[in-house]
Structures are given as structure tokens and as C-alpha cells.
mmCIF file of C-alpha atoms in Angstrom:
data_model
loop_
_atom_site.group_PDB
_atom_site.id
_atom_site.type_symbol
_atom_site.label_atom_id
_atom_site.label_comp_id
_atom_site.label_asym_id
_atom_site.label_seq_id
_atom_site.Cartn_x
_atom_site.Cartn_y
_atom_site.Cartn_z
ATOM 1 C CA CYS A 1326 -3.042 -7.518 18.612
ATOM 2 C CA GLN A 1327 -0.471 -5.065 17.306
ATOM 3 C CA HIS A 1328 -2.325 -3.139 14.607
ATOM 4 C CA GLY A 1329 -0.863 0.201 13.774
ATOM 5 C CA HIS A 1330 2.569 -0.685 15.143
ATOM 6 C CA LEU A 1331 5.825 -1.925 13.742
ATOM 7 C CA PHE A 1332 5.318 -5.060 15.886
ATOM 8 C CA PHE A 1333 2.360 -5.995 13.660
ATOM 9 C CA LEU A 1334 4.184 -8.602 11.568
ATOM 10 C CA PRO A 1335 6.245 -10.348 14.264
ATOM 11 C CA TRP A 1336 3.251 -10.362 16.703
ATOM 12 C CA HIS A 1337 1.054 -12.066 14.111
ATOM 13 C CA ARG A 1338 3.831 -14.528 13.263
ATOM 14 C CA PHE A 1339 4.040 -15.615 16.864
ATOM 15 C CA PHE A 1340 0.221 -15.662 17.186
ATOM 16 C CA LEU A 1341 -0.036 -18.011 14.238
ATOM 17 C CA HIS A 1342 2.844 -20.153 15.556
ATOM 18 C CA TYR A 1343 1.141 -20.814 18.853
ATOM 19 C CA PHE A 1344 -2.283 -21.235 17.308
ATOM 20 C CA GLU A 1345 -0.920 -23.840 14.892
ATOM 21 C CA ARG A 1346 0.779 -25.721 17.752
ATOM 22 C CA THR A 1347 -2.541 -25.711 19.601
ATOM 23 C CA VAL A 1348 -4.428 -27.077 16.592
ATOM 24 C CA ARG A 1349 -1.793 -29.754 16.049
ATOM 25 C CA LYS A 1350 -2.152 -30.986 19.603
ATOM 26 C CA ARG A 1351 -5.976 -30.874 19.489
ATOM 27 C CA MET A 1352 -5.975 -32.795 16.183
ATOM 28 C CA ASN A 1353 -3.254 -35.121 17.366
ATOM 29 C CA ASN A 1354 -1.514 -34.362 14.049
ATOM 30 C CA PRO A 1355 2.073 -33.112 14.387
ATOM 31 C CA LYS A 1356 2.170 -32.450 10.603
ATOM 32 C CA PHE A 1357 -0.769 -30.039 10.542
ATOM 33 C CA ALA A 1358 0.064 -26.639 9.035
ATOM 34 C CA LEU A 1359 -2.264 -23.703 8.640
ATOM 35 C CA PRO A 1360 -3.132 -23.095 5.007
ATOM 36 C CA TYR A 1361 -2.676 -19.629 3.594
ATOM 37 C CA TRP A 1362 -5.046 -17.785 1.322
ATOM 38 C CA ASN A 1363 -3.210 -16.647 -1.776
ATOM 39 C CA TYR A 1364 -5.942 -14.257 -2.774
ATOM 40 C CA PHE A 1365 -5.322 -14.372 -6.528
ATOM 41 C CA ASP A 1366 -5.694 -18.179 -6.561
ATOM 42 C CA ASN A 1367 -9.347 -17.404 -6.196
ATOM 43 C CA TYR A 1368 -9.600 -14.707 -8.891
ATOM 44 C CA VAL A 1369 -12.767 -15.009 -10.975
ATOM 45 C CA PRO A 1370 -11.940 -13.531 -14.402
ATOM 46 C CA THR A 1371 -15.519 -13.437 -15.589
ATOM 47 C CA ARG A 1372 -16.526 -11.365 -12.558
ATOM 48 C CA LYS A 1373 -13.239 -9.491 -12.259
ATOM 49 C CA GLY A 1374 -12.990 -10.187 -8.542
ATOM 50 C CA ILE A 1375 -11.664 -12.473 -5.830
ATOM 51 C CA ALA A 1376 -13.753 -15.171 -4.259
ATOM 52 C CA LEU A 1377 -13.284 -16.759 -0.845
ATOM 53 C CA PRO A 1378 -11.206 -19.964 -0.838
ATOM 54 C CA PRO A 1379 -13.310 -23.084 -1.333
ATOM 55 C CA LEU A 1380 -12.081 -24.474 2.029
ATOM 56 C CA VAL A 1381 -14.246 -21.947 3.952
ATOM 57 C CA VAL A 1382 -17.501 -21.731 2.022
ATOM 58 C CA GLY A 1383 -20.589 -23.822 1.447
ATOM 59 C CA ALA A 1384 -23.847 -24.116 3.300
ATOM 60 C CA THR A 1385 -22.880 -27.332 5.117
ATOM 61 C CA ASN A 1386 -19.246 -26.402 5.625
ATOM 62 C CA THR A 1387 -18.301 -26.023 9.289
ATOM 63 C CA LEU A 1388 -15.748 -23.409 8.285
ATOM 64 C CA GLN A 1389 -18.396 -21.209 6.678
ATOM 65 C CA ASN A 1390 -19.262 -18.070 8.572
ATOM 66 C CA THR A 1391 -22.598 -16.268 8.180
ATOM 67 C CA TRP A 1392 -21.073 -12.895 9.254
ATOM 68 C CA ARG A 1393 -19.193 -12.317 6.002
ATOM 69 C CA THR A 1394 -19.982 -9.799 3.252
ATOM 70 C CA PRO A 1395 -23.360 -10.892 1.827
ATOM 71 C CA GLY A 1396 -22.991 -13.128 -1.216
ATOM 72 C CA LEU A 1397 -19.381 -14.247 -0.617
ATOM 73 C CA ASN A 1398 -20.325 -17.601 0.960
ATOM 74 C CA GLU A 1399 -22.541 -18.376 -2.018
ATOM 75 C CA ALA A 1400 -20.135 -17.095 -4.653
ATOM 76 C CA LYS A 1401 -22.681 -14.514 -5.670
ATOM 77 C CA ALA A 1402 -20.314 -11.680 -4.731
ATOM 78 C CA VAL A 1403 -16.574 -11.173 -5.248
ATOM 79 C CA MET A 1404 -14.030 -8.814 -3.687
ATOM 80 C CA ASP A 1405 -12.191 -6.054 -5.484
ATOM 81 C CA PRO A 1406 -8.772 -7.376 -6.507
ATOM 82 C CA GLN A 1407 -7.265 -4.038 -5.518
ATOM 83 C CA SER A 1408 -7.926 -4.940 -1.890
ATOM 84 C CA ALA A 1409 -5.642 -7.959 -2.226
ATOM 85 C CA ASP A 1410 -2.801 -6.241 -4.124
ATOM 86 C CA ALA A 1411 0.450 -6.119 -2.158
ATOM 87 C CA SER A 1412 2.561 -4.689 -4.955
ATOM 88 C CA GLN A 1413 2.724 -1.271 -3.328
ATOM 89 C CA ALA A 1414 4.229 -2.866 -0.194
ATOM 90 C CA PHE A 1415 6.828 -4.764 -2.189
ATOM 91 C CA ALA A 1416 7.958 -1.482 -3.772
ATOM 92 C CA PHE A 1417 9.607 -0.610 -0.417
ATOM 93 C CA THR A 1418 13.033 -1.924 0.493
ATOM 94 C CA ASP A 1419 12.895 -0.829 4.125
ATOM 95 C CA PHE A 1420 10.956 -2.749 6.777
ATOM 96 C CA THR A 1421 9.085 0.211 8.235
ATOM 97 C CA ASN A 1422 7.447 1.200 4.978
ATOM 98 C CA PHE A 1423 6.841 -2.397 3.908
ATOM 99 C CA SER A 1424 5.216 -3.218 7.245
ATOM 100 C CA ASN A 1425 3.029 -0.155 7.294
ATOM 101 C CA SER A 1426 1.980 -0.649 3.695
ATOM 102 C CA VAL A 1427 1.181 -4.384 3.948
ATOM 103 C CA GLN A 1428 -0.713 -3.720 7.140
ATOM 104 C CA ASP A 1429 -3.103 -1.411 5.305
ATOM 105 C CA GLN A 1430 -3.298 -3.284 2.069
ATOM 106 C CA PRO A 1431 -3.847 -6.209 1.696
ATOM 107 C CA HIS A 1432 -4.206 -6.855 5.415
ATOM 108 C CA GLY A 1433 -6.748 -4.284 6.447
ATOM 109 C CA ALA A 1434 -8.349 -4.017 3.038
ATOM 110 C CA MET A 1435 -9.073 -7.772 2.941
ATOM 111 C CA HIS A 1436 -10.481 -7.738 6.474
ATOM 112 C CA CYS A 1437 -12.927 -5.131 5.302
ATOM 113 C CA ALA A 1438 -13.650 -6.881 1.993
ATOM 114 C CA VAL A 1439 -14.579 -10.096 3.804
ATOM 115 C CA GLY A 1440 -16.283 -8.261 6.697
ATOM 116 C CA SER A 1441 -18.575 -5.987 4.670
ATOM 117 C CA GLY A 1442 -16.549 -2.779 4.957
ATOM 118 C CA CYS A 1443 -15.310 -3.618 8.444
ATOM 119 C CA VAL A 1444 -18.738 -3.200 10.000
ATOM 120 C CA MET A 1445 -19.803 -6.818 10.122
ATOM 121 C CA PRO A 1446 -18.663 -9.293 12.686
ATOM 122 C CA ASP A 1447 -16.495 -11.495 12.653
ATOM 123 C CA ILE A 1448 -13.476 -10.814 10.453
ATOM 124 C CA GLY A 1449 -14.511 -7.168 9.991
ATOM 125 C CA LEU A 1450 -14.124 -6.344 13.691
ATOM 126 C CA VAL A 1451 -10.671 -6.696 15.339
ATOM 127 C CA PRO A 1452 -11.829 -7.974 18.790
ATOM 128 C CA ILE A 1453 -13.724 -10.938 17.266
ATOM 129 C CA ALA A 1454 -12.033 -11.423 13.898
ATOM 130 C CA GLY A 1455 -10.582 -14.794 14.959
ATOM 131 C CA ALA A 1456 -14.095 -16.219 15.075
ATOM 132 C CA ASP A 1457 -14.002 -16.546 11.267
ATOM 133 C CA PRO A 1458 -11.730 -19.405 10.083
ATOM 134 C CA VAL A 1459 -10.702 -17.391 6.994
ATOM 135 C CA PHE A 1460 -8.964 -15.046 9.474
ATOM 136 C CA TYR A 1461 -6.174 -17.606 9.943
ATOM 137 C CA MET A 1462 -5.740 -18.242 6.274
ATOM 138 C CA HIS A 1463 -5.636 -14.505 5.649
ATOM 139 C CA HIS A 1464 -2.980 -13.951 8.353
ATOM 140 C CA ALA A 1465 -0.935 -16.933 7.175
ATOM 141 C CA ASN A 1466 -0.843 -15.201 3.776
ATOM 142 C CA ILE A 1467 0.246 -11.883 5.302
ATOM 143 C CA ASP A 1468 3.064 -13.806 7.048
ATOM 144 C CA ARG A 1469 3.911 -15.475 3.781
ATOM 145 C CA LEU A 1470 4.096 -12.068 2.057
ATOM 146 C CA TRP A 1471 6.494 -10.853 4.790
ATOM 147 C CA GLN A 1472 8.665 -13.909 4.281
ATOM 148 C CA CYS A 1473 8.685 -13.401 0.513
ATOM 149 C CA TRP A 1474 9.756 -9.742 1.056
ATOM 150 C CA MET A 1475 12.586 -10.866 3.364
ATOM 151 C CA VAL A 1476 13.754 -13.540 0.900
ATOM 152 C CA ARG A 1477 13.926 -10.946 -1.841
ATOM 153 C CA LYS A 1478 15.777 -8.482 0.444
ATOM 154 C CA ALA A 1479 18.196 -11.241 1.700
ATOM 155 C CA ASN A 1480 19.196 -12.114 -1.860
ATOM 156 C CA GLY A 1481 20.410 -15.560 -0.907
ATOM 157 C CA GLN A 1482 21.630 -14.720 2.604
ATOM 158 C CA LYS A 1483 20.422 -16.822 5.508
ATOM 159 C CA ILE A 1484 17.486 -15.078 7.217
ATOM 160 C CA ASP A 1485 17.994 -15.338 10.970
ATOM 161 C CA LEU A 1486 18.120 -12.927 13.909
ATOM 162 C CA ALA A 1487 21.570 -11.632 13.002
ATOM 163 C CA TRP A 1488 20.348 -10.938 9.422
ATOM 164 C CA ALA A 1489 17.262 -9.194 10.777
ATOM 165 C CA LYS A 1490 19.300 -6.968 13.103
ATOM 166 C CA ALA A 1491 21.578 -6.046 10.237
ATOM 167 C CA ASN A 1492 18.891 -5.484 7.586
ATOM 168 C CA LEU A 1493 15.515 -4.480 9.013
ATOM 169 C CA GLY A 1494 16.667 -1.074 10.358
ATOM 170 C CA MET A 1495 14.951 -1.483 13.696
ATOM 171 C CA PRO A 1496 16.440 -0.337 17.010
ATOM 172 C CA PRO A 1497 17.908 -2.932 19.356
ATOM 173 C CA GLU A 1498 14.969 -2.641 21.807
ATOM 174 C CA TRP A 1499 12.530 -3.678 19.066
ATOM 175 C CA TYR A 1500 14.081 -7.184 19.156
ATOM 176 C CA GLU A 1501 13.570 -7.349 22.933
ATOM 177 C CA GLN A 1502 9.782 -6.820 22.829
ATOM 178 C CA ALA A 1503 8.049 -9.598 24.742
ATOM 179 C CA TYR A 1504 4.538 -10.913 24.372
ATOM 180 C CA THR A 1505 2.577 -13.612 26.176
ATOM 181 C CA PHE A 1506 0.733 -16.219 24.153
ATOM 182 C CA ILE A 1507 -1.248 -19.253 25.059
ATOM 183 C CA ASP A 1508 0.519 -22.385 23.878
ATOM 184 C CA GLU A 1509 -0.867 -25.868 23.242
ATOM 185 C CA ASN A 1510 -0.675 -26.693 26.962
ATOM 186 C CA GLY A 1511 -2.727 -23.630 28.011
#
């Protein structure tokens, strides 16, 4: 996992891509798509905080995880909305600063908000974060935020590799970085 690097966003995009393909095959559902967690869809005005998405909570829910911040699964606790705020990242027009900013907040901040200050397994600890189903919804949202940033930056232009090379300000070797992922066939 590429935390702390400018490969953070593309690495996670590929990770989600291969994970989604694996789930599609396992479910025998070619239309399956990972949901994303738009944090503010779960804002609780009376408590001035963000709740977990209903998809992953509930005592009998197989997507519920007991290693989350105490009270989140039962909607007795909420997370600070500041943790989910990506506006500081969107203030940047260059990829380097956007990537670094979104990696800290909301990415890292939400890992810690769900994982009790980043000291509780699962989502709070990088090596085992994927054991919590909300991890995938969280990362799908981070990828969505990156796409939203690129759409704004592209201003109607087609976003493809040529656009990225002309607009992200990364050196040519950045585009040649290779990773190995497990696909749906193992």
C-alpha cells in the first residue's frame, strides 16, 4: 500500500479495480460495483457528527465490524465532520499538493475516526484495514474525490493518459511505475 507517496491515489485505484473484479466473479454478478461512502450523506445534524453508512452497521449485519470506534456500530457515537472534510485538498490545483492533502484528510483522518484514533484494529491499522468492509467504501470515496478533482481541473477535456501526462505535473517515470495485484483468477 502506497501511503506517504505520490503513488497513493493510482495504487488505490488499481487495488479497488482488481478487488471489484474479484467480487464480481465471486458473486457471479458482472454489474456489481463497490459503493462509496460519501461521508456527509451520513451527517447527523442533532449530534453534529458523521455516522457510519447504514450498509455496514447493525448487530446482525455481516458487514458490521466489532473493532470500530466504540459506539459507532450502535449509532451512539459520531465522528467529527472535520475528519471528513476534503475542502483543503480541493483548494490545490496541482496534483502533488492535492494528493498529499487528501491522503491526510479525509483519508487518514477517517481511518482514525472509524478505528478509534488509529489504535484499534481493523480499519485503524494499515496492515489489517481491509478486514473492515467500510474500508472499501472509504477508499472508493477517496477515488471518487480524486476523479472529482480531475474533472474540475480538466474543465471539459477528456481525462485520459495524455491528459494526465500534460496536466498532473508528474515526471515521465511516474507513469511507468508497475505494481502486481491479484485479479479475479488469482
